[in-house]
C-alpha cells in the first residue's frame, strides 16, 4: 500500500435527500482525502452530515453529485453487486448500536464477514481467535450478544470489522452507547489497532474523548468541511 | 456464510410462530396424503371393479361388431388369437355373444347370452366368483345357466328352476332349448344384472349352431397398466381385428375417473393455497421483525442471493420438520386404512355408471402417496416465501438499519 495514495477520497460531494416535498442538503460539496493509517474523526453537531459522509464512504449510499473513491475506485460507477463485494472485502463497520446478530455467538459474529468471503474454516478460526484475544474477549467466544455487556459487544463488532483485513474501518459513534470507562477502553483498543497494526479508522462522533484522541479532526457544519486539523 | 446454522437458529427465535406454521404445514400434509391415498384407493377399486368383472383391460372384436352386433360377426381364429396374446405375455379369453329371450313360466325377458370357456374365463375375469345363490357354470352340466340378479328376479327363478331359451340360430332356424338355473350372480354391473345369461361355450355353440370363431376376446387387466403400449401390443397380435381399450368401451367411467382425479388436484390446490397464505403471513412477519438484521447483513457485504438463500433455508427447515411430523402422524392411519379400509357397506351393491360399489373402501399407498403432497408443499412454500425473501434480499441497508 502506497502511504501517499489516499484510501478514501471525496471530491466536491453533495447528497440531497427528498423528505416529502422538501430537499434536504445533507452534504454540500465536501472534499476530503484519507491516507492509509490515519485515525480520523468527523465531528460536528447533529445534522451536520457526519453519518451521511460515512455512509457514502462505506458504499451504503450514493452521492447526488461529486466523486467518492475508495482505493482509487469511483463508487458511483459500481453496480450494487460490486458495492456489496467492496463492502465485504475492503470496508469494516463499527456501528453505534453494535449491530451484532443475536442468534450468533461472539465467535460467529466476528467471523461472519470471513465466512461470507468463503475463507476456509481453519484460517477463519485462527484469525478470529487471535482477534478476540486481541480485543480482550478470550474465553467469551461462545457467548451470545445478550450475554455480553455493551462494551464487550462493541469489542466483538470491532473484531468483526477488522477480521477480513479491510482498507478502512468506519465507526459511527462507536462510544455513544457505552459508559466512560468502557469508551476509554474501546478507544484505547482502536488506537492500538491503528498504531500497532496500521488499521485506518474514520469515526463520526461528537464525543469529546474521541475527538481528543483522533490524530486528525475534520469538523463538518451544515454539510460542509468547516475545519480539517492534523495533530 | 453459515446459512443453515443461522436459518436453524432463526426459526426458533419465535417458537410459537414456527410451531403454528409447522403445525399448519403438518395438518395440510396429513390431510392431503390421507385424502390422496383414499381417493387413489377409491379409483383403484372403481377401476378394478369395472374391469375385472367382465371388461378386462381391452377387448378384441371382428370389424364392425361394436357398431352393429351380429351373431355372424366373429373373430374366425379366436383360439389362435388367445394363444398369440398369451405368448405376448398377456392373459385372454374368448367369449360368444348373442341376443334372445328367456322365459320361465308366465314371465319372459330379453337376454344377452354369453358362452364362455369356464376355466379360461375364470383366469381372466372374476364374474364367476360373484355367484350368491347356487353355483357357477360347469362343463359337465351343459344345460346349466347362470343369471344376472335382476333377470332372475324378473323371471322369479332360483337355482334348480327350469328356463326356456329362445333365439335365432346362425342357420336361420329358431333356436330354443330348455335350461336349468345353476346360479344367480350378485350385482356385477347394469347390463349383466338386467339381461346376463351365462352358459358354457359348448352349449352356446349348440344353441346358436355356431361351429367356429368367437365374438369377443377379453384381455386381463395387468397389475401395471400402460394402456397405449398395451393397445399397441394387442393390435399387433390381432391384425385385421378391432381393438378397443376399456376407456373407449366405458367412456363414462373413464371420464368419471378423470373427473375424480381433477377434483383431487383441485382439493390439493385449495388446501395448499390456504397453507401458502399462512406461510406468506408468517414469513412476512419474520422478515419485517428482522429488517434491521437484514440491513446489517447487507451492510457487511452479504449479497441478495445469500439473503434469499437464508430465508429459503428457514422455510426448508420448517417444511422438513412438518414432513417428519406428518409421516409420524399419517403412517399408522395409512396402515390401518390400507389394511382394514373404510366400511362402505351402506353403498355396497349400488350401481353407478354401470359399476357396482364395493363394500369396503381401502387406501392405496405408494411412493407417490408421500412424494405428491411433499412436492406440492415444497412448491407452495417456495412460491409463498418468494415475496418476503425478495423483499429482504433487495432491502436498502441504510434504511433497514434505521428500524428499531
Coordinates of C-alpha atoms in Angstrom, one line a residue:
Chain A
X1 CA 0.0 0.0 0.0
X2 CA 1.4 3.4 -1.1
X3 CA 1.2 5.6 2.1
X4 CA 0.9 8.7 -0.1
X5 CA -2.0 7.5 -2.1
X6 CA -5.4 8.2 -0.4
X7 CA -7.5 5.3 0.6
X8 CA -10.7 7.4 0.7
X9 CA -11.3 10.4 -1.5
X10 CA -14.3 12.6 -1.6
X11 CA -14.3 15.3 -4.3
X12 CA -17.0 18.0 -4.2
X13 CA -19.6 15.6 -2.9
X14 CA -23.2 16.6 -2.3
X15 CA -26.0 14.5 -1.0
X16 CA -29.6 15.7 -1.2
X17 CA -32.5 13.8 0.3
X18 CA -36.1 14.3 -0.6
X19 CA -38.3 14.5 2.5
X20 CA -41.9 14.9 1.4
X21 CA -41.7 18.0 -0.9
X22 CA -38.6 19.4 0.7
X23 CA -35.0 18.8 -0.4
X24 CA -32.6 18.3 2.5
X25 CA -29.0 19.1 1.7
X26 CA -27.1 16.7 3.9
X27 CA -23.7 17.4 2.2
X28 CA -22.9 20.5 0.3
X29 CA -19.8 19.8 -1.7
X30 CA -17.2 18.3 0.6
X31 CA -13.7 17.4 -0.5
X32 CA -11.6 15.1 1.7
X33 CA -8.8 12.6 1.5
X34 CA -7.9 9.9 3.9
X35 CA -4.4 8.4 3.8
X36 CA -3.5 4.9 4.9
X37 CA -3.0 4.5 8.7
X38 CA -4.9 7.7 9.6
X39 CA -7.1 7.9 12.7
X40 CA -9.6 10.5 11.7
X41 CA -12.7 11.8 13.4
X42 CA -15.5 13.5 11.6
X43 CA -17.2 15.7 14.2
X44 CA -19.9 18.3 14.2
X45 CA -23.4 18.9 15.6
X46 CA -26.3 16.7 14.8
X47 CA -27.4 17.1 11.2
X48 CA -24.0 18.3 10.1
X49 CA -23.6 15.4 7.6
X50 CA -21.2 13.0 9.6
X51 CA -23.3 9.8 9.2
X52 CA -24.1 10.7 5.6
X53 CA -20.4 11.1 4.8
X54 CA -19.7 7.8 6.5
X55 CA -22.5 6.0 4.5
X56 CA -21.1 7.4 1.3
X57 CA -17.5 6.2 2.1
X58 CA -19.0 2.9 3.2
X59 CA -20.7 2.3 -0.1
X60 CA -24.0 2.2 1.7
X61 CA -25.3 5.2 -0.1
X62 CA -24.6 7.1 -3.4
X63 CA -23.7 10.8 -3.8
X64 CA -26.1 13.1 -5.5
X65 CA -23.1 14.7 -7.2
X66 CA -19.3 14.6 -6.9
X67 CA -17.0 11.6 -6.7
X68 CA -16.3 9.2 -3.9
X69 CA -13.3 6.9 -4.4
X70 CA -12.1 4.0 -2.3
X71 CA -8.6 2.8 -3.1
X72 CA -9.0 4.7 -6.4
X73 CA -12.3 3.1 -7.4
X74 CA -15.1 5.5 -8.2
X75 CA -18.0 4.2 -6.2
X76 CA -20.5 6.0 -8.4
X77 CA -19.6 3.7 -11.3
X78 CA -20.0 0.4 -9.4
X79 CA -23.1 -1.8 -9.6
X80 CA -25.0 -2.8 -6.4
X81 CA -23.3 -6.2 -6.5
X82 CA -19.9 -4.6 -6.9
X83 CA -20.6 -2.3 -4.0
X84 CA -21.7 -5.2 -1.9
X85 CA -18.4 -7.1 -2.6
X86 CA -16.5 -3.9 -1.9
X87 CA -18.1 -3.5 1.5
X88 CA -17.4 -7.2 2.3
X89 CA -13.8 -7.1 1.3
X90 CA -12.5 -3.6 1.8
X91 CA -14.6 -1.9 4.5
X92 CA -15.1 -2.6 8.2
X93 CA -18.1 -1.2 10.0
X94 CA -18.5 -0.4 13.7
X95 CA -22.0 0.8 14.5
X96 CA -23.3 2.8 17.4
X97 CA -25.8 0.1 18.3
X98 CA -23.2 -2.7 17.8
X99 CA -25.5 -4.5 15.4
X100 CA -24.4 -8.0 16.2
X101 CA -26.6 -10.8 15.0
X102 CA -28.4 -12.1 18.1
X103 CA -28.5 -15.7 17.2
X104 CA -24.8 -16.0 16.6
X105 CA -22.1 -16.3 19.3
X106 CA -19.3 -13.7 19.7
X107 CA -17.0 -16.0 17.7
X108 CA -19.6 -16.5 14.9
X109 CA -20.3 -12.8 14.8
X110 CA -16.6 -12.0 14.5
X111 CA -16.1 -14.5 11.7
X112 CA -19.2 -13.7 9.6
X113 CA -17.5 -11.5 7.1
X114 CA -14.8 -14.0 6.5
X115 CA -17.4 -16.7 6.2
X116 CA -19.2 -14.7 3.6
X117 CA -15.9 -14.3 1.8
X118 CA -15.5 -18.1 1.7
X119 CA -12.3 -18.2 3.8
X120 CA -11.6 -21.7 4.8
X121 CA -12.7 -22.6 8.4
X122 CA -9.2 -23.3 9.8
X123 CA -7.9 -19.9 8.7
X124 CA -11.1 -18.3 9.9
X125 CA -10.8 -19.9 13.3
X126 CA -7.1 -18.9 13.7
X127 CA -7.8 -15.3 12.7
X128 CA -10.9 -14.9 14.8
X129 CA -9.4 -16.4 17.9
X130 CA -6.4 -14.2 17.6
X131 CA -8.6 -11.1 17.2
X132 CA -10.9 -12.0 20.1
X133 CA -7.9 -12.3 22.3
X134 CA -6.6 -9.0 21.0
X135 CA -9.8 -7.2 21.8
X136 CA -9.9 -8.8 25.3
X137 CA -12.7 -11.4 24.8
X138 CA -10.7 -14.6 25.1
X139 CA -12.9 -17.1 26.9
X140 CA -16.2 -15.4 25.9
X141 CA -16.2 -16.7 22.3
X142 CA -19.4 -18.9 22.9
X143 CA -21.5 -16.1 24.4
X144 CA -24.4 -14.7 22.5
X145 CA -24.7 -10.8 22.4
X146 CA -27.4 -10.8 25.1
X147 CA -24.8 -12.4 27.4
X148 CA -22.3 -9.7 26.8
X149 CA -22.0 -6.1 28.1
X150 CA -22.3 -3.2 25.8
X151 CA -18.5 -2.7 25.8
X152 CA -17.9 -6.4 25.1
X153 CA -20.5 -6.3 22.2
X154 CA -18.7 -3.3 20.7
X155 CA -15.4 -5.2 21.0
X156 CA -16.9 -8.1 19.1
X157 CA -18.1 -5.5 16.5
X158 CA -14.5 -4.2 16.2
X159 CA -13.2 -7.7 15.8
X160 CA -15.8 -8.3 13.1
X161 CA -14.8 -5.1 11.4
X162 CA -11.1 -5.8 11.2
X163 CA -11.3 -9.6 10.7
X164 CA -11.2 -9.6 6.9
X165 CA -8.4 -7.0 6.8
X166 CA -10.3 -4.1 5.4
X167 CA -8.7 -1.0 3.8
X168 CA -10.6 1.3 6.2
X169 CA -12.8 0.8 9.3
X170 CA -15.8 3.2 9.5
X171 CA -17.0 3.7 13.0
X172 CA -20.3 5.6 13.5
X173 CA -20.5 7.0 17.0
X174 CA -18.8 3.9 18.5
X175 CA -18.7 5.1 22.0
X176 CA -22.2 6.6 22.2
X177 CA -23.9 3.7 23.9
X178 CA -21.2 2.8 26.5
X179 CA -20.1 4.3 29.8
X180 CA -17.0 6.5 30.1
X181 CA -14.6 3.8 31.3
X182 CA -15.7 1.4 28.5
X183 CA -15.5 4.2 26.0
X184 CA -11.9 4.8 27.1
X185 CA -11.1 1.1 26.8
X186 CA -12.6 0.9 23.3
X187 CA -10.7 4.0 22.1
X188 CA -7.5 2.5 23.5
X189 CA -8.2 -0.7 21.6
X190 CA -8.8 1.1 18.3
X191 CA -5.8 3.3 18.9
X192 CA -3.7 0.2 19.5
X193 CA -5.0 -1.4 16.3
X194 CA -4.2 1.8 14.4
X195 CA -0.7 2.2 15.8
X196 CA 0.5 -1.4 16.1
X197 CA -1.3 -2.9 13.1
X198 CA -1.8 0.1 10.8
X199 CA -5.6 -0.1 10.7
X200 CA -7.1 3.0 9.1
X201 CA -10.1 4.4 11.1
X202 CA -12.7 7.0 10.2
X203 CA -15.1 7.9 13.0
X204 CA -18.2 10.0 13.1
X205 CA -18.5 11.4 16.6
X206 CA -19.5 14.2 18.8
X207 CA -17.8 12.5 21.8
X208 CA -15.0 14.9 23.1
X209 CA -13.0 11.8 24.2
X210 CA -12.8 10.5 20.6
X211 CA -12.0 14.0 19.3
X212 CA -9.3 14.3 21.8
X213 CA -7.6 11.0 20.7
X214 CA -8.1 11.5 17.0
X215 CA -4.9 12.3 15.0
X216 CA -7.0 14.2 12.6
X217 CA -10.2 16.1 13.3
X218 CA -12.5 17.1 10.4
X219 CA -15.3 19.3 11.5
X220 CA -18.5 19.4 9.5
X221 CA -21.0 22.2 9.8
X222 CA -24.2 22.2 7.6
X223 CA -22.8 19.7 5.2
X224 CA -19.5 21.5 4.6
X225 CA -16.0 21.0 5.9
X226 CA -15.6 23.8 8.5
X227 CA -12.1 22.7 9.6
X228 CA -9.5 20.0 9.0
X229 CA -6.9 19.7 11.6
X230 CA -4.0 17.2 11.7
X231 CA -2.3 16.6 15.0
Chain B
X1 CA -21.9 -17.8 5.4
X2 CA -23.2 -20.2 8.0
X3 CA -26.6 -20.1 6.2
X4 CA -28.1 -23.3 7.6
X5 CA -26.9 -22.7 11.1
X6 CA -28.2 -19.2 11.0
X7 CA -31.5 -20.3 9.5
X8 CA -32.0 -23.1 12.1
X9 CA -31.4 -20.7 15.0
X10 CA -33.6 -18.0 13.4
X11 CA -36.7 -20.3 13.2
X12 CA -36.6 -21.0 16.9
X13 CA -36.4 -17.3 17.8
X14 CA -40.2 -17.1 17.8
X15 CA -41.2 -20.6 18.8
X16 CA -44.9 -20.0 18.8
X17 CA -44.9 -18.7 15.2
X18 CA -42.7 -21.5 14.0
X19 CA -44.9 -24.1 15.7
X20 CA -48.1 -22.6 14.2
X21 CA -46.5 -22.5 10.8
X22 CA -45.1 -26.1 11.0
X23 CA -48.4 -27.2 12.5
X24 CA -50.4 -25.8 9.6
X25 CA -48.0 -27.5 7.1
X26 CA -48.2 -30.8 9.0
X27 CA -52.0 -30.7 9.0
X28 CA -52.1 -29.9 5.3
X29 CA -49.6 -32.7 4.6
X30 CA -51.6 -35.3 6.6
X31 CA -54.9 -34.3 5.1
X32 CA -53.7 -34.3 1.5
X33 CA -51.8 -37.5 2.0
X34 CA -54.7 -39.4 3.5
X35 CA -57.1 -37.9 1.1
X36 CA -54.9 -38.8 -1.8
X37 CA -54.5 -42.4 -0.6
X38 CA -58.2 -42.8 -0.1
X39 CA -59.1 -41.4 -3.5
X40 CA -56.4 -43.5 -5.1
X41 CA -57.9 -46.5 -3.3
X42 CA -61.4 -45.5 -4.5
X43 CA -60.2 -45.1 -8.1
X44 CA -58.3 -48.3 -8.0
X45 CA -61.4 -50.1 -6.6
X46 CA -63.6 -48.4 -9.2
X47 CA -61.2 -49.4 -12.0
X48 CA -60.7 -52.9 -10.7
X49 CA -64.5 -53.5 -10.2
X50 CA -65.2 -52.0 -13.6
X51 CA -62.5 -54.0 -15.4
X52 CA -62.1 -57.3 -13.5
X53 CA -65.7 -58.4 -13.5
X54 CA -66.3 -58.7 -17.3
X55 CA -64.5 -55.8 -19.0
X56 CA -60.8 -56.7 -18.9
X57 CA -58.3 -54.0 -19.9
X58 CA -59.2 -54.3 -23.6
X59 CA -61.3 -56.3 -25.9
X60 CA -61.0 -57.5 -29.5
X61 CA -63.9 -57.8 -31.9
X62 CA -64.4 -58.6 -35.5
X63 CA -64.5 -55.4 -37.6
X64 CA -68.0 -53.8 -37.4
X65 CA -69.2 -55.9 -34.4
X66 CA -69.2 -53.0 -32.0
X67 CA -71.2 -50.7 -34.3
X68 CA -73.6 -53.5 -35.3
X69 CA -73.5 -56.6 -33.2
X70 CA -74.3 -59.7 -35.1
X71 CA -74.1 -63.4 -34.4
X72 CA -72.3 -63.8 -37.7
X73 CA -69.5 -61.2 -37.0
X74 CA -67.0 -63.5 -35.4
X75 CA -63.2 -63.5 -35.0
X76 CA -62.6 -66.6 -37.0
X77 CA -59.3 -67.7 -35.3
X78 CA -60.2 -66.6 -31.8
X79 CA -58.3 -69.5 -30.1
X80 CA -55.2 -68.7 -32.2
X81 CA -55.5 -65.1 -31.1
X82 CA -55.8 -66.0 -27.5
X83 CA -52.7 -68.2 -27.9
X84 CA -50.8 -65.2 -29.5
X85 CA -51.8 -62.9 -26.7
X86 CA -50.7 -65.5 -24.2
X87 CA -47.3 -65.7 -26.0
X88 CA -47.1 -61.9 -25.8
X89 CA -47.3 -62.1 -22.0
X90 CA -51.0 -61.3 -21.7
X91 CA -53.9 -63.4 -20.5
X92 CA -57.0 -63.5 -22.6
X93 CA -60.2 -65.5 -23.1
X94 CA -62.8 -65.7 -25.9
X95 CA -66.5 -65.3 -25.4
X96 CA -69.5 -66.0 -27.6
X97 CA -72.3 -63.4 -27.6
X98 CA -75.8 -63.5 -28.7
X99 CA -79.2 -62.0 -28.0
X100 CA -82.6 -63.6 -27.5
X101 CA -85.3 -64.2 -25.0
X102 CA -85.5 -66.2 -21.8
X103 CA -88.8 -67.4 -20.2
X104 CA -89.8 -69.1 -17.0
X105 CA -93.5 -69.9 -16.5
X106 CA -95.5 -66.8 -17.5
X107 CA -92.5 -64.5 -17.3
X108 CA -90.1 -63.7 -20.1
X109 CA -87.3 -61.1 -20.6
X110 CA -84.7 -60.1 -23.2
X111 CA -81.4 -61.9 -22.7
X112 CA -77.8 -61.4 -23.5
X113 CA -76.3 -64.9 -23.9
X114 CA -72.7 -65.3 -23.1
X115 CA -71.0 -68.5 -24.0
X116 CA -67.7 -69.0 -22.1
X117 CA -64.8 -71.3 -21.7
X118 CA -65.3 -71.9 -18.0
X119 CA -61.7 -72.5 -17.0
X120 CA -60.2 -69.9 -19.3
X121 CA -62.8 -67.2 -18.4
X122 CA -62.1 -67.7 -14.7
X123 CA -58.4 -67.0 -15.3
X124 CA -59.2 -63.6 -16.9
X125 CA -62.3 -62.3 -15.1
X126 CA -63.8 -62.6 -11.7
X127 CA -67.5 -62.8 -12.6
X128 CA -67.5 -66.5 -11.7
X129 CA -66.8 -65.5 -8.0
X130 CA -69.9 -63.4 -7.9
X131 CA -72.4 -66.2 -7.5
X132 CA -74.6 -65.5 -4.5
X133 CA -77.1 -68.3 -4.9
X134 CA -76.3 -71.7 -6.4
X135 CA -73.1 -72.4 -8.3
X136 CA -71.1 -71.2 -11.3
X137 CA -71.1 -73.0 -14.6
X138 CA -69.7 -76.5 -15.0
X139 CA -68.6 -78.0 -18.3
X140 CA -70.2 -81.3 -17.1
X141 CA -73.6 -79.6 -16.9
X142 CA -74.2 -78.1 -20.4
X143 CA -77.8 -77.4 -19.6
X144 CA -77.0 -75.3 -16.6
X145 CA -77.0 -71.5 -16.9
X146 CA -76.2 -68.6 -14.5
X147 CA -78.3 -65.5 -14.5
X148 CA -77.9 -61.9 -13.6
X149 CA -79.5 -60.8 -10.4
X150 CA -82.3 -58.6 -11.8
X151 CA -83.1 -61.0 -14.6
X152 CA -83.6 -63.8 -12.0
X153 CA -85.8 -61.5 -10.0
X154 CA -87.8 -60.5 -13.1
X155 CA -88.3 -64.2 -14.1
X156 CA -88.9 -65.2 -10.5
X157 CA -86.4 -68.1 -10.7
X158 CA -83.9 -69.6 -8.3
X159 CA -81.3 -72.4 -8.8
X160 CA -82.9 -75.6 -9.9
X161 CA -85.7 -73.9 -11.8
X162 CA -86.2 -74.5 -15.5
X163 CA -86.0 -71.9 -18.2
X164 CA -86.7 -71.7 -21.9
X165 CA -84.0 -70.0 -24.1
X166 CA -85.2 -68.6 -27.4
X167 CA -83.3 -67.0 -30.3
X168 CA -82.5 -67.3 -33.9
X169 CA -79.6 -69.7 -34.8
X170 CA -76.9 -68.9 -37.4
X171 CA -78.5 -71.3 -39.8
X172 CA -81.8 -69.3 -39.7
X173 CA -83.7 -71.8 -37.6
X174 CA -85.5 -71.0 -34.4
X175 CA -83.2 -71.8 -31.6
X176 CA -84.9 -73.0 -28.4
X177 CA -83.7 -75.0 -25.6
X178 CA -84.6 -76.0 -22.0
X179 CA -82.0 -75.0 -19.4
X180 CA -81.7 -75.1 -15.7
X181 CA -80.7 -72.3 -13.4
X182 CA -77.4 -73.3 -11.8
X183 CA -76.7 -70.0 -10.1
X184 CA -77.6 -66.3 -9.6
X185 CA -75.0 -63.6 -9.6
X186 CA -74.6 -60.8 -7.1
X187 CA -74.8 -57.3 -8.6
X188 CA -72.0 -57.1 -11.2
X189 CA -73.0 -54.3 -13.5
X190 CA -76.1 -52.9 -15.1
X191 CA -76.1 -54.9 -18.3
X192 CA -75.3 -58.3 -16.7
X193 CA -77.7 -57.7 -13.8
X194 CA -80.6 -57.0 -16.2
X195 CA -80.0 -59.5 -19.0
X196 CA -77.0 -61.6 -18.5
X197 CA -77.4 -65.4 -19.2
X198 CA -74.1 -67.3 -18.9
X199 CA -73.8 -70.7 -20.4
X200 CA -70.9 -72.9 -21.5
X201 CA -69.3 -72.3 -24.9
X202 CA -70.3 -75.8 -26.0
X203 CA -74.0 -75.2 -25.0
X204 CA -73.9 -71.8 -26.8
X205 CA -72.5 -73.3 -30.0
X206 CA -75.1 -75.9 -30.0
X207 CA -77.9 -73.5 -29.2
X208 CA -76.9 -71.0 -31.9
X209 CA -75.5 -73.6 -34.3
X210 CA -72.2 -71.7 -34.4
X211 CA -69.3 -74.0 -35.0
X212 CA -66.3 -71.7 -35.4
X213 CA -65.0 -68.4 -34.0
X214 CA -65.9 -66.1 -31.1
X215 CA -67.4 -62.7 -30.9
X216 CA -65.2 -61.2 -28.2
X217 CA -61.7 -61.7 -26.9
X218 CA -61.1 -60.1 -23.5
X219 CA -57.6 -59.3 -22.2
X220 CA -57.0 -59.4 -18.5
X221 CA -56.0 -56.2 -16.6
X222 CA -52.3 -56.4 -15.7
X223 CA -51.0 -55.1 -12.4
X224 CA -49.5 -52.1 -14.0
X225 CA -51.4 -50.7 -16.9
X226 CA -49.7 -48.7 -19.7
X227 CA -52.8 -48.5 -21.9
X228 CA -51.3 -47.1 -25.1
X229 CA -48.4 -49.7 -25.0
X230 CA -50.9 -52.5 -24.2
X231 CA -53.2 -51.5 -27.0
X232 CA -50.3 -51.5 -29.5
X233 CA -49.2 -55.0 -28.4
X234 CA -52.8 -56.3 -28.7
X235 CA -53.2 -54.7 -32.1
X236 CA -50.0 -56.3 -33.3
X237 CA -51.3 -59.7 -32.1
X238 CA -54.7 -59.2 -33.7
X239 CA -54.2 -57.9 -37.2
X240 CA -57.4 -57.0 -39.0
X241 CA -59.5 -57.0 -35.9
X242 CA -60.9 -54.1 -33.9
X243 CA -59.1 -53.5 -30.6
X244 CA -60.9 -51.3 -28.0
X245 CA -59.4 -50.4 -24.6
X246 CA -61.7 -50.2 -21.6
X247 CA -61.5 -46.4 -21.8
X248 CA -63.2 -46.5 -25.2
X249 CA -65.6 -49.2 -24.2
X250 CA -66.7 -47.4 -21.0
X251 CA -66.1 -43.7 -21.7
X252 CA -68.4 -42.6 -18.9
X253 CA -66.4 -44.5 -16.3
X254 CA -63.1 -43.2 -17.8
X255 CA -64.5 -39.6 -17.7
X256 CA -65.7 -40.1 -14.1
X257 CA -62.2 -41.4 -13.0
X258 CA -60.6 -38.5 -14.8
X259 CA -63.0 -36.1 -13.1
X260 CA -62.3 -37.5 -9.7
X261 CA -58.6 -37.1 -10.4
X262 CA -59.2 -33.5 -11.4
X263 CA -61.3 -33.0 -8.2
X264 CA -58.4 -34.3 -6.1
X265 CA -56.0 -31.9 -7.8
X266 CA -58.4 -29.1 -7.2
X267 CA -58.8 -30.0 -3.5
X268 CA -55.0 -30.2 -3.2
X269 CA -54.8 -26.8 -4.8
X270 CA -57.4 -25.3 -2.3
X271 CA -55.6 -26.8 0.7
X272 CA -52.2 -25.6 -0.5
X273 CA -53.4 -22.1 -1.3
X274 CA -54.6 -21.8 2.4
X275 CA -51.3 -23.0 3.5
X276 CA -49.5 -20.6 1.2
X277 CA -51.4 -17.7 2.9
X278 CA -50.3 -18.9 6.4
X279 CA -46.7 -19.2 5.3
X280 CA -46.7 -16.0 3.5
X281 CA -48.0 -14.2 6.5
X282 CA -45.6 -15.9 8.9
X283 CA -42.6 -15.2 6.7
X284 CA -43.6 -11.6 6.1
X285 CA -43.7 -11.2 9.9
X286 CA -40.4 -13.0 10.3
X287 CA -38.8 -10.7 7.7
X288 CA -40.3 -7.4 8.9
X289 CA -39.3 -8.0 12.5
X290 CA -35.7 -8.7 11.5
X291 CA -35.5 -6.0 8.9
X292 CA -32.6 -4.4 10.8
X293 CA -30.7 -7.6 10.8
X294 CA -31.0 -7.9 7.1
X295 CA -29.8 -4.4 6.8
X296 CA -26.7 -5.4 8.9
X297 CA -26.1 -8.4 6.7
X298 CA -26.3 -6.3 3.6
X299 CA -24.0 -3.6 5.1
X300 CA -21.5 -6.3 5.9
X301 CA -21.4 -7.3 2.2
X302 CA -23.8 -10.2 2.3
X303 CA -25.3 -10.3 -1.2
X304 CA -29.0 -10.5 -2.1
X305 CA -28.8 -14.2 -3.2
X306 CA -27.3 -15.1 0.2
X307 CA -30.2 -13.3 2.0
X308 CA -32.6 -15.1 -0.3
X309 CA -30.9 -18.4 0.5
X310 CA -31.1 -17.7 4.2
X311 CA -34.9 -17.2 4.1
X312 CA -35.4 -20.2 1.9
X313 CA -33.3 -22.3 4.3
X314 CA -35.5 -21.2 7.2
X315 CA -38.6 -22.3 5.2
X316 CA -36.9 -25.5 4.1
X317 CA -36.3 -26.5 7.8
X318 CA -39.9 -25.8 8.6
X319 CA -41.1 -28.0 5.7
X320 CA -38.7 -30.8 6.6
X321 CA -39.9 -30.7 10.3
X322 CA -43.5 -30.7 9.0
X323 CA -42.8 -33.7 6.7
X324 CA -41.3 -35.6 9.6
X325 CA -44.3 -34.8 11.8
X326 CA -46.8 -35.7 9.1
X327 CA -45.1 -39.0 8.5
X328 CA -45.3 -39.9 12.1
X329 CA -49.0 -39.0 12.3
X330 CA -50.2 -40.4 9.0
X331 CA -48.3 -43.7 8.7
X332 CA -50.4 -45.6 11.3
X333 CA -53.6 -44.2 9.8
X334 CA -52.5 -45.2 6.3
X335 CA -51.5 -48.7 7.5
X336 CA -55.0 -49.0 9.1
X337 CA -56.9 -47.7 6.1
X338 CA -55.0 -49.8 3.6
X339 CA -55.4 -53.0 5.7
X340 CA -58.8 -52.6 7.0
X341 CA -60.4 -49.9 4.8
X342 CA -63.5 -47.9 5.5
X343 CA -66.8 -49.6 5.8
X344 CA -69.0 -48.6 2.9
X345 CA -71.5 -51.4 3.2
X346 CA -74.3 -49.0 3.1
X347 CA -73.4 -48.3 -0.5
X348 CA -72.4 -51.9 -1.4
X349 CA -74.3 -53.3 -4.4
X350 CA -75.4 -49.8 -5.6
X351 CA -74.6 -49.4 -9.3
X352 CA -73.4 -46.2 -10.8
X353 CA -72.5 -45.7 -14.4
X354 CA -72.5 -49.5 -14.9
X355 CA -70.3 -50.2 -11.9
X356 CA -71.3 -51.7 -8.6
X357 CA -69.9 -50.1 -5.4
X358 CA -67.6 -52.2 -3.2
X359 CA -68.5 -52.8 0.4
X360 CA -65.1 -51.6 1.7
X361 CA -63.0 -48.7 0.6
X362 CA -59.2 -49.2 1.0
X363 CA -56.4 -46.7 0.9
X364 CA -53.8 -47.3 -1.7
X365 CA -50.3 -46.4 -0.6
X366 CA -47.4 -46.0 -2.9
X367 CA -44.3 -43.7 -3.2
X368 CA -46.4 -41.1 -4.9
X369 CA -48.8 -41.0 -1.9
X370 CA -46.0 -39.3 0.0
X371 CA -44.0 -37.6 -2.7
X372 CA -47.0 -35.9 -4.3
X373 CA -48.1 -33.9 -1.3
X374 CA -44.5 -33.3 -0.2
X375 CA -43.6 -31.9 -3.7
X376 CA -46.7 -29.8 -3.7
X377 CA -45.7 -28.4 -0.2
X378 CA -42.2 -27.6 -1.3
X379 CA -43.6 -25.8 -4.4
X380 CA -46.2 -23.9 -2.4
X381 CA -43.7 -22.8 0.3
X382 CA -41.2 -21.8 -2.4
X383 CA -43.8 -19.6 -4.0
X384 CA -45.2 -18.2 -0.8
X385 CA -41.7 -17.3 0.5
X386 CA -40.6 -15.6 -2.7
X387 CA -42.1 -12.3 -1.9
X388 CA -40.8 -11.8 1.6
X389 CA -37.5 -13.3 0.7
X390 CA -37.1 -11.0 -2.3
X391 CA -38.1 -8.0 -0.1
X392 CA -35.4 -8.9 2.4
X393 CA -32.9 -9.5 -0.4
X394 CA -33.2 -6.1 -2.0
X395 CA -33.6 -4.1 1.2
X396 CA -31.6 -0.9 1.4
X397 CA -29.1 -1.4 4.3
X398 CA -29.2 2.2 5.5
X399 CA -33.0 2.3 5.6
X400 CA -33.1 -1.2 7.2
X401 CA -30.7 -0.3 10.0
X402 CA -32.8 2.7 10.9
X403 CA -35.5 0.3 12.1
X404 CA -35.6 -0.2 15.8

